[in-house]
Amino acid sequence: MTTRCCWPAAVDGHSTTGAGGRVVGGRSWRAGSLRRVIAPDPPVTTVDRAAGSDPPPPAPAVAGPVRLPVAVAMAVAAGLALLLAFPPYGWWPLAPVGVALLAAATHRRRLRAGAGLGFLTGLALFAPLLAWTNLHTGYLPWVLLSLLQAGYLAVLGMATAWVSPLADRFPAAWPALTGALWVGQEALRDRTPFGGFPWGRLAFGQDESPLLQLAALGGAPLVTFAVALAGGLLVAGAWWTARARRGTGGPRWWAPAAGCAAAVLLLFAGGLAVPVATTRDTASVTVAIVQGNVPRLGLDFNAQRQAVLDNHVDATIALAGEVTAGTRPRPDLVVWPENSSDIDPLRNASAGARISAAADAVGVPILVGAVLFGPERGQVRNAGLLWRPGSGPDLEQLYVKRHPVPFAEYVPLRRIARMVSDQVDRVRADFVAGTEAGVVDSGPVVLGDVICFEVAYDGLVRDTVVGGAQLLVVQTNNATFDEAEARQQLAMVRLRAVEHGRAALMASTVGVSGFVTPDGRVSDATGFNTRAVVVRQLRLTEGRTLATRVGVLPEVVLAGLAVAALAGAAVLRRRRDGRPVPEAAHPG
């Protein structure tokens, strides 16, 4: 018997009508509408089949996104997991878990929902991570900065939702997609607005992780990619396992999870196999860090400028006495922190004389963190100035901070900013940016000097190594923050040491100060809000790691892959438009 029938287009993926609808059983259904339009029977293909034979099986259902209340909880948990990966907590294995939770929450969601979930993750991460910004300046800077940074996670959540069709079409690529999107998000956040704010990059929470060693190959972007790749493997394994268990329910439904877990373990083991400090040893140098402390924490430490300077002078003279007594080794160099002399020693004879007294007593150069007037009237500079015994300031070895902090060291759009808060007028004079890399030749060692938050910026640190630096120096002032912020900063110093195969140190007014070996180990770390002097012999290296040689290339490639993924997802979405899709089902 000959029977006329028409199967829904979902069976073979092709419609039997023109654009805009499909025909099932002689009725026309308009795409995108629930309204049924009765139409004459169209021409159909006749199929001969035996009476009583079964129709083809329906297409398998496509799992939809997780239910929204669950997704909201997952997004918040993602932010908290990411937070706990950073100092002072240091639970670095939670970073891939946080990445996985956000990826699962936003997969197959609408763009607005993806953005909202990403924003929740951002708030849960950045509001507590940056809580030190409200200790002495009020809540407004903290709230605005946290909201701004959370906005970048909203963009990430939206991008993750957008590439869902690509992850579904090429499941094996889902982990790499996750990694590339995270690198792309950080590349954007590190540069915008006003030069960006890289605090909270995934890489900066891995200072105790085996993945830290990947910094020697591709810097912070490669470490971030590896962390997010691990998170992508976790979410892919969980998603595929749930699908397998729901679908076939066979005895090996657990295989996807086991395979992805094994891949994560191999990734971390691979980090341990990366050789670090591949640069060549050349000599050694003995360096002293003087942490003079301040009379009191907070913004008012500036009102005690003479006392802060005296603290560092007195601690250095005391060190000289210990060297003379033979209880301390003689250093080749002394490093003072940022703002150790907020009185311009080039214009104030008394301040200059005090620093000269310290340098003459210890008998070696001092790298002084100083605030200098100029070059124009009403301008100031945040500088690292080499002060030699017997001759005083060496103006040929002067580094001026290249990336002043917006709204802290200078106020962009001051008139508009004042409408938001008159606290911007605390910054009376704008700091001007330097133009040269912080390469300072002290004589015994060539320093790569960066000041405070500059350690978070890849290019600023790399420029010093390319310029010949043998020892990385971070001069910082944590008197306006707290110990959590100082330890987060020290984690960045550890990454930079591994990235460039250089010994490094961080000198803080109040702590935490300490030394870092080229493989990222910390020694002689000081306490917080205390006076301390630490002296250590450091191994110097020369040559360049792969990360130093390739520079920004890994970030460009990975961010480019993120852009390509967004474009590829757009193509898939256009092809999918107008096609019938099987009824969605929640994976949970």
C-alpha positions as a printed NumPy array, in Angstrom:
array([[ 0.   ,  0.   ,  0.   ],
       [ 1.219,  3.501, -0.775],
       [ 0.961,  5.976,  2.085],
       [ 1.564,  9.692,  1.939],
       [ 3.386, 11.111,  4.926],
       [ 5.522, 14.109,  5.865],
       [ 8.029, 13.894,  8.733],
       [ 8.937, 17.004, 10.698],
       [12.025, 18.785,  9.474],
       [13.782, 18.021, 12.754],
       [14.306, 14.437, 11.578],
       [16.704, 15.268,  8.775],
       [17.426, 18.918,  9.477],
       [15.675, 20.247,  6.316],
       [12.402, 22.125,  6.04 ],
       [ 9.763, 21.283,  3.436],
       [ 8.692, 24.904,  3.092],
       [10.412, 28.126,  2.187],
       [11.957, 30.491,  4.698],
       [ 9.761, 31.361,  7.628],
       [ 7.914, 28.12 ,  8.397],
       [ 7.522, 24.391,  7.982],
       [ 4.671, 22.048,  7.097],
       [ 3.611, 19.167,  9.278],
       [ 0.577, 17.098,  8.415],
       [-0.749, 19.684,  5.945],
       [-0.684, 22.562,  8.413],
       [ 1.737, 25.461,  8.151],
       [ 3.506, 26.594, 11.297],
       [ 5.037, 30.063, 11.155],
       [ 8.58 , 30.153, 12.58 ],
       [ 8.83 , 32.191, 15.753],
       [ 5.063, 32.15 , 16.376],
       [ 2.528, 29.867, 18.066],
       [-0.173, 30.884, 15.573],
       [-1.243, 28.05 , 13.255],
       [-2.142, 28.922,  9.693],
       [-4.368, 26.448,  7.828],
       [-3.049, 25.917,  4.33 ],
       [-3.884, 23.612,  1.438],
       [-2.051, 20.353,  1.374],
       [ 1.299, 21.052, -0.283],
       [ 3.07 , 18.656, -2.601],
       [ 4.766, 15.976, -0.569],
       [ 6.985, 13.034, -1.219],
       [ 5.343,  9.631, -1.189],
       [ 7.061,  6.848,  0.657],
       [ 6.241,  3.172,  0.334],
       [ 6.41 ,  1.273,  3.588],
       [ 4.837, -1.775,  4.919],
       [ 1.623, -1.476,  6.849],
       [ 2.154, -1.325, 10.574],
       [ 5.815, -0.286, 10.297],
       [ 7.08 ,  2.162, 12.942],
       [ 7.889,  5.783, 12.086],
       [11.484,  6.997, 12.498],
       [12.436,  7.756, 16.088],
       [12.273, 11.397, 17.187],
       [15.45 , 13.442, 17.401],
       [17.063, 13.366, 20.844],
       [16.253, 16.231, 23.122],
       [18.9  , 18.896, 23.578],
       [19.707, 19.684, 27.203],
       [18.858, 23.248, 28.126],
       [20.582, 25.498, 30.661],
       [20.516, 24.701, 34.338],
       [17.499, 26.13 , 36.093],
       [17.839, 29.802, 36.905],
       [17.757, 29.574, 40.74 ],
       [20.464, 26.923, 40.568],
       [22.457, 29.06 , 38.113],
       [22.287, 32.062, 40.462],
       [23.61 , 29.993, 43.342],
       [26.35 , 28.61 , 41.102],
       [27.378, 32.103, 39.992],
       [27.722, 33.35 , 43.567],
       [29.593, 30.195, 44.556],
       [31.895, 30.725, 41.578],
       [32.88 , 34.179, 42.811],
       [33.497, 32.936, 46.343],
       [35.596, 30.023, 45.084],
       [37.708, 32.407, 43.006],
       [38.092, 34.722, 46.009],
       [39.401, 31.943, 48.239],
       [42.109, 31.129, 45.692],
       [43.819, 34.469, 46.372],
       [45.906, 35.505, 49.376],
       [45.422, 35.697, 52.274],
       [43.389, 32.472, 51.888],
       [45.538, 30.776, 49.25 ],
       [43.202, 27.877, 48.423],
       [44.41 , 27.875, 44.827],
       [42.67 , 24.614, 43.725],
       [39.343, 26.443, 44.066],
       [40.132, 28.722, 41.1  ],
       [39.338, 26.058, 38.452],
       [36.225, 25.154, 40.435],
       [35.054, 28.779, 40.291],
       [35.695, 28.898, 36.551],
       [33.735, 25.678, 36.08 ],
       [30.757, 26.904, 38.097],
       [30.458, 30.108, 36.086],
       [30.833, 28.24 , 32.787],
       [28.088, 25.791, 33.752],
       [25.76 , 28.531, 35.009],
       [25.989, 30.541, 31.782],
       [26.034, 27.697, 29.237],
       [23.084, 27.855, 26.802],
       [21.596, 30.888, 28.504],
       [20.314, 34.043, 26.883],
       [22.881, 36.819, 26.679],
       [21.249, 39.029, 29.307],
       [21.057, 36.134, 31.737],
       [24.692, 35.258, 31.054],
       [25.715, 38.852, 31.732],
       [23.724, 38.951, 34.961],
       [25.221, 35.714, 36.226],
       [28.721, 36.902, 35.354],
       [28.048, 40.133, 37.227],
       [27.023, 38.177, 40.33 ],
       [30.266, 36.219, 40.13 ],
       [32.191, 39.462, 39.781],
       [30.554, 41.013, 42.827],
       [31.157, 37.915, 44.942],
       [34.827, 38.004, 43.903],
       [35.812, 41.656, 43.761],
       [33.797, 43.184, 46.605],
       [35.658, 41.207, 49.298],
       [38.928, 40.967, 47.337],
       [39.166, 44.77 , 47.103],
       [37.761, 45.512, 50.562],
       [41.12 , 47.06 , 51.522],
       [40.289, 50.04 , 49.286],
       [37.657, 51.27 , 51.767],
       [39.778, 51.179, 54.917],
       [40.721, 54.854, 54.88 ],
       [38.856, 56.417, 51.946],
       [35.235, 55.51 , 52.664],
       [32.926, 53.13 , 50.874],
       [32.457, 54.969, 47.584],
       [35.806, 54.107, 45.909],
       [35.425, 50.477, 46.974],
       [31.865, 50.225, 45.672],
       [32.629, 51.909, 42.354],
       [35.776, 49.87 , 41.741],
       [34.052, 46.608, 42.646],
       [31.114, 47.367, 40.343],
       [33.471, 48.286, 37.508],
       [35.49 , 45.097, 37.829],
       [32.339, 42.996, 38.14 ],
       [31.215, 44.499, 34.84 ],
       [34.069, 42.705, 33.068],
       [32.878, 39.396, 34.51 ],
       [29.433, 40.288, 33.149],
       [30.991, 40.598, 29.706],
       [32.648, 37.222, 30.257],
       [29.342, 35.646, 31.263],
       [27.655, 37.039, 28.177],
       [30.494, 35.806, 25.948],
       [30.302, 32.347, 27.513],
       [26.583, 32.185, 26.799],
       [27.192, 33.404, 23.238],
       [29.684, 30.63 , 22.387],
       [27.454, 27.868, 23.755],
       [26.527, 26.648, 20.228],
       [30.214, 26.355, 19.411],
       [30.853, 24.322, 22.567],
       [27.925, 22.076, 21.669],
       [29.05 , 21.66 , 18.06 ],
       [32.667, 20.929, 19.02 ],
       [32.519, 19.509, 22.571],
       [36.234, 18.767, 22.769],
       [36.941, 22.485, 22.295],
       [34.839, 23.606, 25.276],
       [37.75 , 23.673, 27.791],
       [39.983, 25.65 , 25.417],
       [37.122, 28.051, 24.676],
       [36.76 , 28.686, 28.399],
       [40.466, 29.409, 28.748],
       [40.605, 31.745, 25.765],
       [37.583, 33.741, 26.947],
       [39.145, 34.275, 30.365],
       [42.382, 35.513, 28.808],
       [40.415, 37.839, 26.532],
       [38.455, 39.235, 29.457],
       [41.619, 39.888, 31.45 ],
       [43.346, 41.477, 28.467],
       [40.466, 43.938, 28.245],
       [40.285, 44.57 , 31.986],
       [44.04 , 45.086, 32.262],
       [43.909, 47.997, 29.815],
       [40.594, 49.788, 30.256],
       [39.652, 52.319, 31.455],
       [42.553, 54.686, 32.235],
       [45.153, 51.982, 31.693],
       [43.201, 49.189, 33.373],
       [43.323, 47.446, 36.754],
       [44.789, 43.903, 36.582],
       [44.122, 43.022, 40.236],
       [42.383, 39.662, 40.595],
       [43.76 , 37.943, 37.482],
       [43.501, 34.168, 37.78 ],
       [47.289, 33.904, 37.492],
       [47.808, 35.997, 40.622],
       [46.029, 33.411, 42.765],
       [48.386, 30.588, 41.784],
       [51.525, 31.56 , 43.701],
       [51.544, 28.175, 45.503],
       [50.248, 26.173, 42.525],
       [52.251, 23.978, 40.127],
       [50.786, 26.107, 37.353],
       [52.902, 29.059, 38.526],
       [55.843, 27.55 , 36.657],
       [54.02 , 28.045, 33.351],
       [54.772, 31.756, 33.79 ],
       [58.291, 31.025, 32.555],
       [56.788, 29.991, 29.202],
       [54.036, 32.52 , 28.634],
       [53.726, 34.851, 31.602],
       [50.524, 35.61 , 33.456],
       [48.262, 35.081, 30.381],
       [49.41 , 31.461, 30.005],
       [48.884, 30.76 , 33.71 ],
       [45.389, 32.253, 33.501],
       [44.676, 30.128, 30.428],
       [45.811, 26.972, 32.219],
       [43.625, 27.689, 35.266],
       [40.581, 28.376, 33.097],
       [41.376, 25.346, 30.919],
       [41.29 , 23.2  , 34.041],
       [37.942, 24.745, 34.949],
       [36.688, 24.073, 31.419],
       [37.708, 20.433, 31.733],
       [35.79 , 20.156, 35.01 ],
       [32.573, 21.613, 33.624],
       [32.806, 19.655, 30.385],
       [33.347, 16.412, 32.254],
       [30.409, 17.047, 34.583],
       [28.117, 18.139, 31.717],
       [28.977, 15.18 , 29.477],
       [28.662, 12.748, 32.371],
       [25.19 , 14.033, 33.232],
       [24.195, 13.738, 29.577],
       [25.583, 10.196, 29.302],
       [23.842,  9.08 , 32.459],
       [20.535, 10.537, 31.31 ],
       [20.902,  9.19 , 27.798],
       [22.237,  5.66 , 27.594],
       [22.629,  5.031, 31.296],
       [25.209,  2.403, 30.388],
       [27.776,  0.977, 32.748],
       [30.446,  3.466, 31.585],
       [28.44 ,  6.659, 32.063],
       [31.182,  7.903, 34.389],
       [33.88 ,  7.768, 31.683],
       [33.65 , 11.452, 30.624],
       [34.152, 12.657, 34.195],
       [37.07 , 10.315, 34.737],
       [38.708, 11.367, 31.487],
       [38.41 , 15.072, 32.231],
       [39.624, 14.636, 35.807],
       [42.655, 12.773, 34.492],
       [43.306, 15.603, 32.032],
       [43.215, 18.139, 34.89 ],
       [45.737, 16.113, 36.881],
       [47.996, 15.86 , 33.844],
       [47.763, 19.625, 33.358],
       [48.93 , 20.328, 36.899],
       [51.615, 17.657, 36.672],
       [52.791, 19.262, 33.457],
       [53.23 , 22.522, 35.341],
       [55.647, 20.813, 37.699],
       [57.648, 19.559, 34.724],
       [58.286, 23.069, 33.362],
       [61.876, 24.111, 34.08 ],
       [62.135, 27.451, 35.874],
       [65.068, 29.797, 36.309],
       [66.456, 28.648, 32.964],
       [68.546, 31.816, 32.844],
       [72.26 , 31.594, 33.643],
       [73.775, 32.335, 37.053],
       [76.358, 35.101, 36.886],
       [77.174, 36.354, 40.383],
       [75.603, 37.146, 43.732],
       [74.723, 40.334, 45.563],
       [73.802, 41.068, 49.173],
       [70.799, 43.354, 49.555],
       [69.171, 44.909, 52.618],
       [65.492, 45.873, 52.751],
       [64.638, 48.585, 55.255],
       [60.991, 48.6  , 56.366],
       [60.9  , 51.693, 58.557],
       [57.153, 51.62 , 59.354],
       [54.93 , 54.69 , 59.813],
       [53.582, 56.42 , 62.944],
       [50.037, 55.349, 62.081],
       [48.301, 53.595, 59.221],
       [45.957, 55.422, 56.87 ],
       [46.054, 58.431, 54.61 ],
       [47.325, 60.616, 57.432],
       [50.736, 58.952, 57.238],
       [51.499, 61.734, 54.736],
       [51.126, 64.263, 57.531],
       [54.001, 62.509, 59.299],
       [56.432, 62.73 , 56.394],
       [59.422, 63.696, 58.523],
       [58.731, 60.867, 60.958],
       [58.522, 58.319, 58.13 ],
       [61.82 , 59.547, 56.68 ],
       [63.447, 59.476, 60.109],
       [62.251, 55.906, 60.662],
       [64.057, 54.722, 57.541],
       [67.173, 56.763, 58.253],
       [67.38 , 55.49 , 61.824],
       [66.843, 51.856, 60.791],
       [69.598, 52.149, 58.192],
       [72.053, 53.714, 60.642],
       [71.223, 50.931, 63.096],
       [71.964, 48.397, 60.347],
       [75.33 , 50.085, 59.782],
       [76.112, 49.632, 63.47 ],
       [75.284, 45.929, 63.295],
       [77.514, 45.559, 60.227],
       [80.378, 47.228, 62.077],
       [79.793, 44.941, 65.052],
       [79.892, 41.914, 62.772],
       [76.369, 40.738, 63.585],
       [75.07 , 41.448, 60.089],
       [76.695, 40.914, 56.698],
       [77.629, 44.071, 54.834],
       [75.092, 44.691, 52.042],
       [76.021, 45.852, 48.561],
       [72.775, 47.802, 48.282],
       [69.995, 49.067, 50.554],
       [66.42 , 49.378, 49.282],
       [63.892, 51.72 , 50.861],
       [60.19 , 51.498, 49.977],
       [57.91 , 53.825, 48.092],
       [57.159, 57.06 , 49.97 ],
       [60.056, 56.549, 52.376],
       [60.835, 60.22 , 51.677],
       [57.693, 62.163, 50.817],
       [59.801, 65.272, 51.392],
       [61.584, 66.034, 48.132],
       [65.269, 65.504, 49.063],
       [66.419, 67.335, 45.943],
       [64.78 , 70.563, 47.129],
       [64.744, 70.144, 50.895],
       [68.318, 70.338, 52.181],
       [67.424, 68.858, 55.553],
       [65.817, 65.757, 54.008],
       [68.769, 65.337, 51.657],
       [71.198, 65.581, 54.547],
       [69.349, 62.883, 56.479],
       [69.491, 60.466, 53.55 ],
       [73.173, 61.245, 52.996],
       [73.858, 60.481, 56.645],
       [72.247, 57.06 , 56.248],
       [74.103, 56.296, 53.007],
       [77.441, 57.395, 54.454],
       [76.896, 55.336, 57.6  ],
       [76.124, 52.092, 55.774],
       [78.652, 52.837, 53.043],
       [76.583, 51.56 , 50.076],
       [74.002, 53.05 , 47.691],
       [70.387, 53.383, 48.829],
       [67.45 , 53.145, 46.437],
       [65.1  , 55.728, 47.945],
       [61.38 , 55.899, 47.254],
       [60.828, 59.644, 46.963],
       [58.193, 62.136, 45.925],
       [59.797, 64.766, 43.701],
       [58.39 , 68.08 , 42.514],
       [58.206, 68.892, 38.816],
       [58.978, 68.812, 36.044],
       [56.354, 71.571, 35.697],
       [54.87 , 73.794, 38.354],
       [52.085, 72.025, 40.241],
       [53.288, 68.565, 39.185],
       [54.896, 65.809, 41.235],
       [56.583, 62.496, 40.481],
       [56.677, 59.162, 42.3  ],
       [60.28 , 58.046, 41.898],
       [62.973, 55.566, 42.77 ],
       [66.173, 57.59 , 43.27 ],
       [69.628, 56.109, 43.777],
       [71.525, 57.861, 46.59 ],
       [75.256, 57.114, 46.732],
       [77.491, 57.455, 49.8  ],
       [79.753, 60.476, 49.617],
       [78.179, 61.976, 46.472],
       [74.439, 61.968, 47.177],
       [71.705, 61.655, 44.54 ],
       [72.631, 60.078, 41.2  ],
       [70.178, 61.736, 38.821],
       [71.322, 59.465, 35.995],
       [69.829, 56.553, 37.93 ],
       [66.331, 57.859, 38.503],
       [63.12 , 55.98 , 37.766],
       [59.801, 57.822, 37.596],
       [56.668, 55.704, 37.965],
       [55.213, 55.106, 34.507],
       [51.688, 54.15 , 35.553],
       [50.321, 56.47 , 38.251],
       [47.12 , 55.165, 39.823],
       [44.017, 57.   , 38.536],
       [41.936, 58.709, 41.243],
       [44.755, 58.077, 43.751],
       [47.843, 59.677, 42.225],
       [46.074, 61.702, 39.576],
       [42.437, 62.484, 38.863],
       [41.213, 62.05 , 35.301],
       [38.115, 64.058, 34.433],
       [38.482, 65.902, 37.734],
       [35.485, 68.188, 37.237],
       [33.176, 65.251, 36.564],
       [34.755, 63.144, 39.309],
       [34.126, 65.929, 41.826],
       [30.401, 65.685, 41.09 ],
       [30.549, 62.094, 42.345],
       [32.696, 62.768, 45.402],
       [34.674, 65.719, 46.695],
       [37.201, 63.216, 48.054],
       [39.04 , 63.527, 44.733],
       [40.395, 66.848, 45.985],
       [42.568, 64.916, 48.428],
       [44.806, 64.516, 45.362],
       [45.947, 68.129, 45.274],
       [48.611, 67.731, 42.585],
       [48.541, 65.191, 39.783],
       [51.47 , 62.807, 39.55 ],
       [52.97 , 62.782, 36.078],
       [54.007, 59.549, 34.412],
       [57.58 , 58.676, 33.577],
       [58.579, 57.591, 30.114],
       [61.595, 55.323, 30.675],
       [61.743, 51.739, 31.936],
       [62.898, 51.344, 35.523],
       [66.434, 50.159, 34.77 ],
       [68.68 , 51.462, 37.575],
       [72.397, 50.643, 37.607],
       [73.452, 50.706, 41.228],
       [76.992, 49.513, 40.484],
       [76.932, 46.096, 42.168],
       [73.703, 45.11 , 40.368],
       [71.367, 46.405, 37.666],
       [67.882, 46.814, 39.11 ],
       [64.511, 46.49 , 37.404],
       [62.468, 48.905, 39.496],
       [58.67 , 49.134, 39.474],
       [56.587, 50.994, 42.015],
       [53.576, 49.587, 43.865],
       [50.703, 48.477, 41.567],
       [53.005, 48.515, 38.544],
       [54.003, 44.947, 39.388],
       [50.571, 43.869, 38.115],
       [51.28 , 45.137, 34.575],
       [53.095, 42.65 , 32.359],
       [54.821, 45.106, 30.051],
       [56.218, 47.402, 32.736],
       [58.101, 44.576, 34.425],
       [59.256, 42.97 , 31.174],
       [60.685, 46.262, 29.925],
       [63.151, 46.329, 32.816],
       [64.405, 42.81 , 32.065],
       [64.757, 43.545, 28.373],
       [66.703, 46.645, 29.437],
       [69.24 , 44.53 , 31.326],
       [67.848, 44.19 , 34.857],
       [69.42 , 41.44 , 36.972],
       [67.252, 41.925, 40.074],
       [63.564, 42.874, 40.148],
       [62.64 , 45.455, 42.796],
       [59.115, 46.44 , 43.835],
       [58.978, 49.553, 46.004],
       [55.569, 49.853, 47.599],
       [53.648, 51.622, 50.341],
       [50.915, 49.56 , 51.996],
       [50.25 , 51.991, 54.853],
       [46.892, 52.965, 53.356],
       [45.747, 49.334, 52.941],
       [46.089, 46.131, 54.949],
       [48.017, 42.883, 55.122],
       [45.694, 41.098, 52.671],
       [46.534, 43.643, 49.973],
       [50.252, 43.324, 50.737],
       [50.168, 39.547, 50.43 ],
       [48.21 , 39.758, 47.18 ],
       [50.966, 42.041, 45.893],
       [53.702, 39.668, 47.04 ],
       [52.004, 36.878, 45.058],
       [52.448, 39.018, 41.942],
       [56.135, 39.468, 42.739],
       [56.486, 35.686, 42.902],
       [54.949, 35.294, 39.47 ],
       [57.249, 37.966, 38.002],
       [60.324, 36.223, 39.423],
       [59.36 , 32.952, 37.72 ],
       [58.219, 34.686, 34.544],
       [61.586, 36.336, 33.942],
       [63.932, 33.995, 35.809],
       [65.109, 36.771, 38.104],
       [65.502, 37.106, 41.835],
       [63.089, 39.712, 43.17 ],
       [62.259, 41.649, 46.293],
       [59.405, 43.739, 47.649],
       [60.182, 46.641, 49.982],
       [57.18 , 48.056, 51.856],
       [56.881, 50.897, 54.325],
       [54.853, 48.764, 56.741],
       [55.043, 45.204, 55.343],
       [54.943, 42.722, 53.889],
       [58.534, 42.921, 52.585],
       [60.655, 39.989, 51.472],
       [62.875, 38.292, 48.909],
       [61.824, 35.91 , 46.131],
       [64.043, 33.393, 44.339],
       [63.847, 32.9  , 40.551],
       [61.691, 29.807, 41.097],
       [59.15 , 31.746, 43.176],
       [60.088, 30.831, 46.742],
       [59.74 , 33.566, 49.404],
       [62.288, 34.136, 52.141],
       [62.657, 36.6  , 55.021],
       [59.085, 37.85 , 54.737],
       [58.411, 40.524, 57.352],
       [55.359, 41.11 , 59.487],
       [52.788, 43.844, 58.923],
       [52.797, 47.259, 60.609],
       [56.208, 46.761, 62.156],
       [59.757, 47.993, 61.704],
       [62.119, 45.448, 60.175],
       [65.434, 45.163, 58.355],
       [66.241, 42.009, 56.402],
       [69.521, 41.22 , 54.644],
       [70.058, 38.415, 52.159],
       [72.508, 37.264, 49.524],
       [70.758, 36.799, 46.179],
       [71.801, 34.845, 43.131],
       [71.889, 37.005, 39.992],
       [70.972, 35.707, 36.564],
       [71.209, 36.845, 32.997],
       [69.593, 35.742, 29.753],
       [65.907, 35.557, 29.031],
       [63.164, 33.048, 29.651],
       [60.8  , 32.111, 26.848],
       [58.168, 34.349, 28.442],
       [60.544, 37.308, 28.346],
       [61.418, 36.663, 24.709],
       [57.872, 36.253, 23.397],
       [56.409, 39.087, 25.481],
       [52.775, 39.83 , 24.724],
       [52.482, 37.175, 21.993],
       [50.744, 34.465, 24.107],
       [48.126, 36.957, 25.23 ],
       [47.571, 38.172, 21.667],
       [47.163, 34.613, 20.377],
       [44.805, 33.52 , 23.149],
       [42.744, 36.706, 23.032],
       [42.623, 36.302, 19.242],
       [41.239, 32.796, 19.718],
       [38.55 , 34.273, 21.964],
       [37.575, 36.754, 19.243],
       [37.568, 33.95 , 16.649],
       [35.336, 31.871, 18.928],
       [32.847, 34.726, 19.232],
       [32.805, 35.064, 15.454],
       [32.447, 31.314, 14.964],
       [29.533, 31.212, 17.382],
       [27.861, 33.998, 15.38 ],
       [28.118, 31.877, 12.215],
       [26.602, 28.859, 13.941],
       [23.813, 30.976, 15.357],
       [22.939, 32.336, 11.912],
       [22.855, 28.853, 10.458],
       [20.662, 27.68 , 13.295],
       [18.145, 30.494, 12.885],
       [14.96 , 29.257, 11.274],
       [15.702, 25.617, 11.887],
       [13.378, 23.588, 14.104],
       [15.04 , 22.595, 17.338],
       [14.061, 19.564, 19.451],
       [12.406, 20.324, 22.749],
       [14.969, 21.384, 25.353],
       [15.413, 19.62 , 28.627],
       [17.229, 20.756, 31.744],
       [20.356, 18.77 , 32.605],
       [19.538, 18.9  , 36.262]])
